[in-house]
Amino acid sequence: MTFWMELLNNQVLMSAVVGWVVAQVLKTIIDCALNKGFSPERLYGSGGMPSSHSSTVCALTTSAAYCYGLGSAEFAISFVLAAVVMYDAMGVRRETGKQAKLLNMIMEQDFFKFDNELFQKRLKEFVGHTPLQVAAGAVLGIVLAIGMEYLYV
């Protein structure tokens, strides 16, 4: 039982987990409203509004700042991690999604019909995020970590 109590009492870890869970649930609700249907993949998949990656790392960073201070190694590590994750979400991963969308369109053309089993599946288009999605995830993570601070006082 001590193992679970230690995990649950780890404010930094729990802030990050709550940041991810809340963002994924919000993403699913927003997707349901926009597309008028439930897609279970939205509960665990990447891409969409808000960015769960950004929410997770910003909750982690904010909580590390509260627990260890802005001058700590824990804060420095989580801050750099957050910067890399959010930059990647808007950069490489977003471009990957755009390329997947274009390749899916090409593969659907009659001229390019592929019989190979490898080409039967559509490429995943929801991979990265727009700057707005990343910003929304960041704000969500920060707000959640601040809220979690009151639970652990």
PDB file of C-alpha atoms in Angstrom:
ATOM      1  CA  MET A   1       0.000   0.000   0.000  1.00  0.00           C
ATOM      2  CA  THR A   2       2.961   2.316   0.618  1.00  0.00           C
ATOM      3  CA  PHE A   3       3.860   2.245  -3.078  1.00  0.00           C
ATOM      4  CA  TRP A   4       0.457   3.621  -4.105  1.00  0.00           C
ATOM      5  CA  MET A   5       0.436   6.197  -1.323  1.00  0.00           C
ATOM      6  CA  GLU A   6       3.874   7.437  -2.375  1.00  0.00           C
ATOM      7  CA  LEU A   7       2.702   7.780  -5.978  1.00  0.00           C
ATOM      8  CA  LEU A   8      -0.506   9.570  -5.020  1.00  0.00           C
ATOM      9  CA  ASN A   9       1.397  11.902  -2.695  1.00  0.00           C
ATOM     10  CA  ASN A  10       3.838  12.879  -5.455  1.00  0.00           C
ATOM     11  CA  GLN A  11       2.410  16.287  -6.347  1.00  0.00           C
ATOM     12  CA  VAL A  12       4.604  16.758  -9.415  1.00  0.00           C
ATOM     13  CA  LEU A  13       3.658  13.383 -10.901  1.00  0.00           C
ATOM     14  CA  MET A  14      -0.035  13.737 -10.073  1.00  0.00           C
ATOM     15  CA  SER A  15      -0.155  17.238 -11.594  1.00  0.00           C
ATOM     16  CA  ALA A  16       1.284  15.889 -14.842  1.00  0.00           C
ATOM     17  CA  VAL A  17      -1.115  12.926 -14.889  1.00  0.00           C
ATOM     18  CA  VAL A  18      -4.130  15.128 -14.176  1.00  0.00           C
ATOM     19  CA  GLY A  19      -2.931  17.531 -16.904  1.00  0.00           C
ATOM     20  CA  TRP A  20      -2.878  14.692 -19.429  1.00  0.00           C
ATOM     21  CA  VAL A  21      -6.201  13.137 -18.377  1.00  0.00           C
ATOM     22  CA  VAL A  22      -8.142  16.411 -18.324  1.00  0.00           C
ATOM     23  CA  ALA A  23      -6.727  17.461 -21.715  1.00  0.00           C
ATOM     24  CA  GLN A  24      -7.619  14.095 -23.278  1.00  0.00           C
ATOM     25  CA  VAL A  25     -11.171  14.236 -21.914  1.00  0.00           C
ATOM     26  CA  LEU A  26     -11.611  17.840 -23.134  1.00  0.00           C
ATOM     27  CA  LYS A  27     -10.179  16.866 -26.521  1.00  0.00           C
ATOM     28  CA  THR A  28     -12.719  14.038 -26.778  1.00  0.00           C
ATOM     29  CA  ILE A  29     -15.629  16.300 -25.813  1.00  0.00           C
ATOM     30  CA  ILE A  30     -14.561  18.976 -28.313  1.00  0.00           C
ATOM     31  CA  ASP A  31     -14.140  16.369 -31.052  1.00  0.00           C
ATOM     32  CA  CYS A  32     -17.612  14.925 -30.279  1.00  0.00           C
ATOM     33  CA  ALA A  33     -19.171  18.383 -30.537  1.00  0.00           C
ATOM     34  CA  LEU A  34     -17.388  19.283 -33.785  1.00  0.00           C
ATOM     35  CA  ASN A  35     -17.811  15.940 -35.555  1.00  0.00           C
ATOM     36  CA  LYS A  36     -21.157  14.978 -33.993  1.00  0.00           C
ATOM     37  CA  GLY A  37     -19.911  11.569 -32.960  1.00  0.00           C
ATOM     38  CA  PHE A  38     -17.738   9.764 -30.443  1.00  0.00           C
ATOM     39  CA  SER A  39     -14.285   8.623 -31.515  1.00  0.00           C
ATOM     40  CA  PRO A  40     -12.635   6.482 -28.803  1.00  0.00           C
ATOM     41  CA  GLU A  41      -9.194   7.182 -30.307  1.00  0.00           C
ATOM     42  CA  ARG A  42      -9.515  10.793 -29.123  1.00  0.00           C
ATOM     43  CA  LEU A  43      -9.300   9.564 -25.510  1.00  0.00           C
ATOM     44  CA  TYR A  44      -5.708   8.428 -25.965  1.00  0.00           C
ATOM     45  CA  GLY A  45      -4.592   9.736 -29.374  1.00  0.00           C
ATOM     46  CA  SER A  46      -2.393  12.691 -30.182  1.00  0.00           C
ATOM     47  CA  GLY A  47      -3.355  15.862 -32.026  1.00  0.00           C
ATOM     48  CA  GLY A  48      -6.414  18.005 -31.474  1.00  0.00           C
ATOM     49  CA  MET A  49      -7.535  20.719 -29.077  1.00  0.00           C
ATOM     50  CA  PRO A  50      -6.134  21.163 -26.455  1.00  0.00           C
ATOM     51  CA  SER A  51      -2.672  19.647 -26.673  1.00  0.00           C
ATOM     52  CA  SER A  52      -2.383  17.009 -23.970  1.00  0.00           C
ATOM     53  CA  HIS A  53       1.389  16.955 -24.438  1.00  0.00           C
ATOM     54  CA  SER A  54       1.551  20.670 -23.621  1.00  0.00           C
ATOM     55  CA  SER A  55      -0.872  20.305 -20.742  1.00  0.00           C
ATOM     56  CA  THR A  56       1.180  17.474 -19.266  1.00  0.00           C
ATOM     57  CA  VAL A  57       4.586  19.159 -19.475  1.00  0.00           C
ATOM     58  CA  CYS A  58       3.288  22.557 -18.341  1.00  0.00           C
ATOM     59  CA  ALA A  59       1.565  20.975 -15.328  1.00  0.00           C
ATOM     60  CA  LEU A  60       4.818  19.136 -14.592  1.00  0.00           C
ATOM     61  CA  THR A  61       6.897  22.311 -14.889  1.00  0.00           C
ATOM     62  CA  THR A  62       4.528  24.469 -12.848  1.00  0.00           C
ATOM     63  CA  SER A  63       4.320  21.856 -10.115  1.00  0.00           C
ATOM     64  CA  ALA A  64       8.112  21.481 -10.065  1.00  0.00           C
ATOM     65  CA  ALA A  65       8.385  25.251  -9.640  1.00  0.00           C
ATOM     66  CA  TYR A  66       5.992  25.144  -6.655  1.00  0.00           C
ATOM     67  CA  CYS A  67       7.621  22.132  -5.005  1.00  0.00           C
ATOM     68  CA  TYR A  68      11.314  22.778  -5.639  1.00  0.00           C
ATOM     69  CA  GLY A  69      11.629  26.443  -6.617  1.00  0.00           C
ATOM     70  CA  LEU A  70      12.610  28.194  -9.817  1.00  0.00           C
ATOM     71  CA  GLY A  71      16.321  27.700  -9.100  1.00  0.00           C
ATOM     72  CA  SER A  72      16.073  23.916  -8.782  1.00  0.00           C
ATOM     73  CA  ALA A  73      17.380  21.279 -11.145  1.00  0.00           C
ATOM     74  CA  GLU A  74      13.897  19.706 -11.199  1.00  0.00           C
ATOM     75  CA  PHE A  75      12.377  22.913 -12.537  1.00  0.00           C
ATOM     76  CA  ALA A  76      15.185  23.417 -15.062  1.00  0.00           C
ATOM     77  CA  ILE A  77      14.837  19.882 -16.432  1.00  0.00           C
ATOM     78  CA  SER A  78      11.058  20.061 -16.708  1.00  0.00           C
ATOM     79  CA  PHE A  79      11.210  23.543 -18.279  1.00  0.00           C
ATOM     80  CA  VAL A  80      13.599  22.383 -21.011  1.00  0.00           C
ATOM     81  CA  LEU A  81      11.499  19.239 -21.555  1.00  0.00           C
ATOM     82  CA  ALA A  82       8.355  21.380 -21.894  1.00  0.00           C
ATOM     83  CA  ALA A  83      10.025  23.680 -24.421  1.00  0.00           C
ATOM     84  CA  VAL A  84      11.192  20.744 -26.555  1.00  0.00           C
ATOM     85  CA  VAL A  85       7.836  18.938 -26.416  1.00  0.00           C
ATOM     86  CA  MET A  86       5.806  22.043 -27.353  1.00  0.00           C
ATOM     87  CA  TYR A  87       8.229  23.053 -30.109  1.00  0.00           C
ATOM     88  CA  ASP A  88       8.091  19.534 -31.537  1.00  0.00           C
ATOM     89  CA  ALA A  89       4.264  19.453 -31.394  1.00  0.00           C
ATOM     90  CA  MET A  90       4.021  22.630 -33.490  1.00  0.00           C
ATOM     91  CA  GLY A  91       6.921  21.778 -35.786  1.00  0.00           C
ATOM     92  CA  VAL A  92       7.917  18.288 -36.817  1.00  0.00           C
ATOM     93  CA  ARG A  93       4.750  16.505 -35.638  1.00  0.00           C
ATOM     94  CA  ARG A  94       2.475  19.108 -37.248  1.00  0.00           C
ATOM     95  CA  GLU A  95       4.322  18.798 -40.567  1.00  0.00           C
ATOM     96  CA  THR A  96       4.093  14.998 -40.335  1.00  0.00           C
ATOM     97  CA  GLY A  97       0.304  15.301 -40.051  1.00  0.00           C
ATOM     98  CA  LYS A  98       0.145  17.577 -43.098  1.00  0.00           C
ATOM     99  CA  GLN A  99       2.232  15.123 -45.109  1.00  0.00           C
ATOM    100  CA  ALA A 100       0.043  12.205 -43.995  1.00  0.00           C
ATOM    101  CA  LYS A 101      -3.062  14.075 -45.139  1.00  0.00           C
ATOM    102  CA  LEU A 102      -1.540  14.722 -48.575  1.00  0.00           C
ATOM    103  CA  LEU A 103      -0.307  11.138 -48.939  1.00  0.00           C
ATOM    104  CA  ASN A 104      -3.754   9.796 -47.963  1.00  0.00           C
ATOM    105  CA  MET A 105      -5.318  11.971 -50.672  1.00  0.00           C
ATOM    106  CA  ILE A 106      -2.804  10.684 -53.244  1.00  0.00           C
ATOM    107  CA  MET A 107      -3.367   7.048 -52.258  1.00  0.00           C
ATOM    108  CA  GLU A 108      -7.137   7.480 -52.714  1.00  0.00           C
ATOM    109  CA  GLN A 109      -6.738   8.497 -56.368  1.00  0.00           C
ATOM    110  CA  ASP A 110      -7.643   5.774 -58.882  1.00  0.00           C
ATOM    111  CA  PHE A 111      -4.321   6.242 -60.652  1.00  0.00           C
ATOM    112  CA  PHE A 112      -2.416   5.396 -57.464  1.00  0.00           C
ATOM    113  CA  LYS A 113      -4.463   2.433 -56.201  1.00  0.00           C
ATOM    114  CA  PHE A 114      -2.124   0.134 -54.307  1.00  0.00           C
ATOM    115  CA  ASP A 115      -2.971  -3.520 -53.759  1.00  0.00           C
ATOM    116  CA  ASN A 116      -0.159  -4.012 -51.294  1.00  0.00           C
ATOM    117  CA  GLU A 117      -1.479  -4.689 -47.783  1.00  0.00           C
ATOM    118  CA  LEU A 118       1.021  -2.134 -46.464  1.00  0.00           C
ATOM    119  CA  PHE A 119      -0.818   0.669 -48.267  1.00  0.00           C
ATOM    120  CA  GLN A 120      -4.362  -0.314 -47.268  1.00  0.00           C
ATOM    121  CA  LYS A 121      -4.324   1.643 -44.006  1.00  0.00           C
ATOM    122  CA  ARG A 122      -4.653   5.399 -43.994  1.00  0.00           C
ATOM    123  CA  LEU A 123      -1.778   7.282 -42.438  1.00  0.00           C
ATOM    124  CA  LYS A 124      -2.516   9.002 -39.147  1.00  0.00           C
ATOM    125  CA  GLU A 125      -3.271  12.681 -39.798  1.00  0.00           C
ATOM    126  CA  PHE A 126      -3.812  13.851 -36.203  1.00  0.00           C
ATOM    127  CA  VAL A 127      -0.223  13.981 -35.057  1.00  0.00           C
ATOM    128  CA  GLY A 128       0.798  17.562 -34.275  1.00  0.00           C
ATOM    129  CA  HIS A 129      -0.810  20.766 -33.104  1.00  0.00           C
ATOM    130  CA  THR A 130      -1.456  24.318 -34.164  1.00  0.00           C
ATOM    131  CA  PRO A 131       0.082  27.041 -31.998  1.00  0.00           C
ATOM    132  CA  LEU A 132      -3.390  27.737 -30.540  1.00  0.00           C
ATOM    133  CA  GLN A 133      -3.823  24.085 -29.506  1.00  0.00           C
ATOM    134  CA  VAL A 134      -0.386  24.106 -27.858  1.00  0.00           C
ATOM    135  CA  ALA A 135      -1.110  27.404 -26.074  1.00  0.00           C
ATOM    136  CA  ALA A 136      -4.485  26.110 -24.844  1.00  0.00           C
ATOM    137  CA  GLY A 137      -2.826  22.945 -23.524  1.00  0.00           C
ATOM    138  CA  ALA A 138      -0.109  24.998 -21.819  1.00  0.00           C
ATOM    139  CA  VAL A 139      -2.622  27.258 -20.067  1.00  0.00           C
ATOM    140  CA  LEU A 140      -4.712  24.246 -19.049  1.00  0.00           C
ATOM    141  CA  GLY A 141      -1.670  22.492 -17.556  1.00  0.00           C
ATOM    142  CA  ILE A 142      -0.579  25.589 -15.635  1.00  0.00           C
ATOM    143  CA  VAL A 143      -4.081  26.193 -14.239  1.00  0.00           C
ATOM    144  CA  LEU A 144      -4.457  22.534 -13.232  1.00  0.00           C
ATOM    145  CA  ALA A 145      -1.060  22.500 -11.478  1.00  0.00           C
ATOM    146  CA  ILE A 146      -1.982  25.650  -9.561  1.00  0.00           C
ATOM    147  CA  GLY A 147      -5.247  23.967  -8.565  1.00  0.00           C
ATOM    148  CA  MET A 148      -3.394  20.824  -7.517  1.00  0.00           C
ATOM    149  CA  GLU A 149      -1.203  22.971  -5.271  1.00  0.00           C
ATOM    150  CA  TYR A 150      -4.265  23.588  -3.069  1.00  0.00           C
ATOM    151  CA  LEU A 151      -4.906  19.839  -2.771  1.00  0.00           C
ATOM    152  CA  TYR A 152      -1.394  19.174  -1.496  1.00  0.00           C
ATOM    153  CA  VAL A 153      -1.124  22.006   1.026  1.00  0.00           C
TER     154      VAL A 153
END
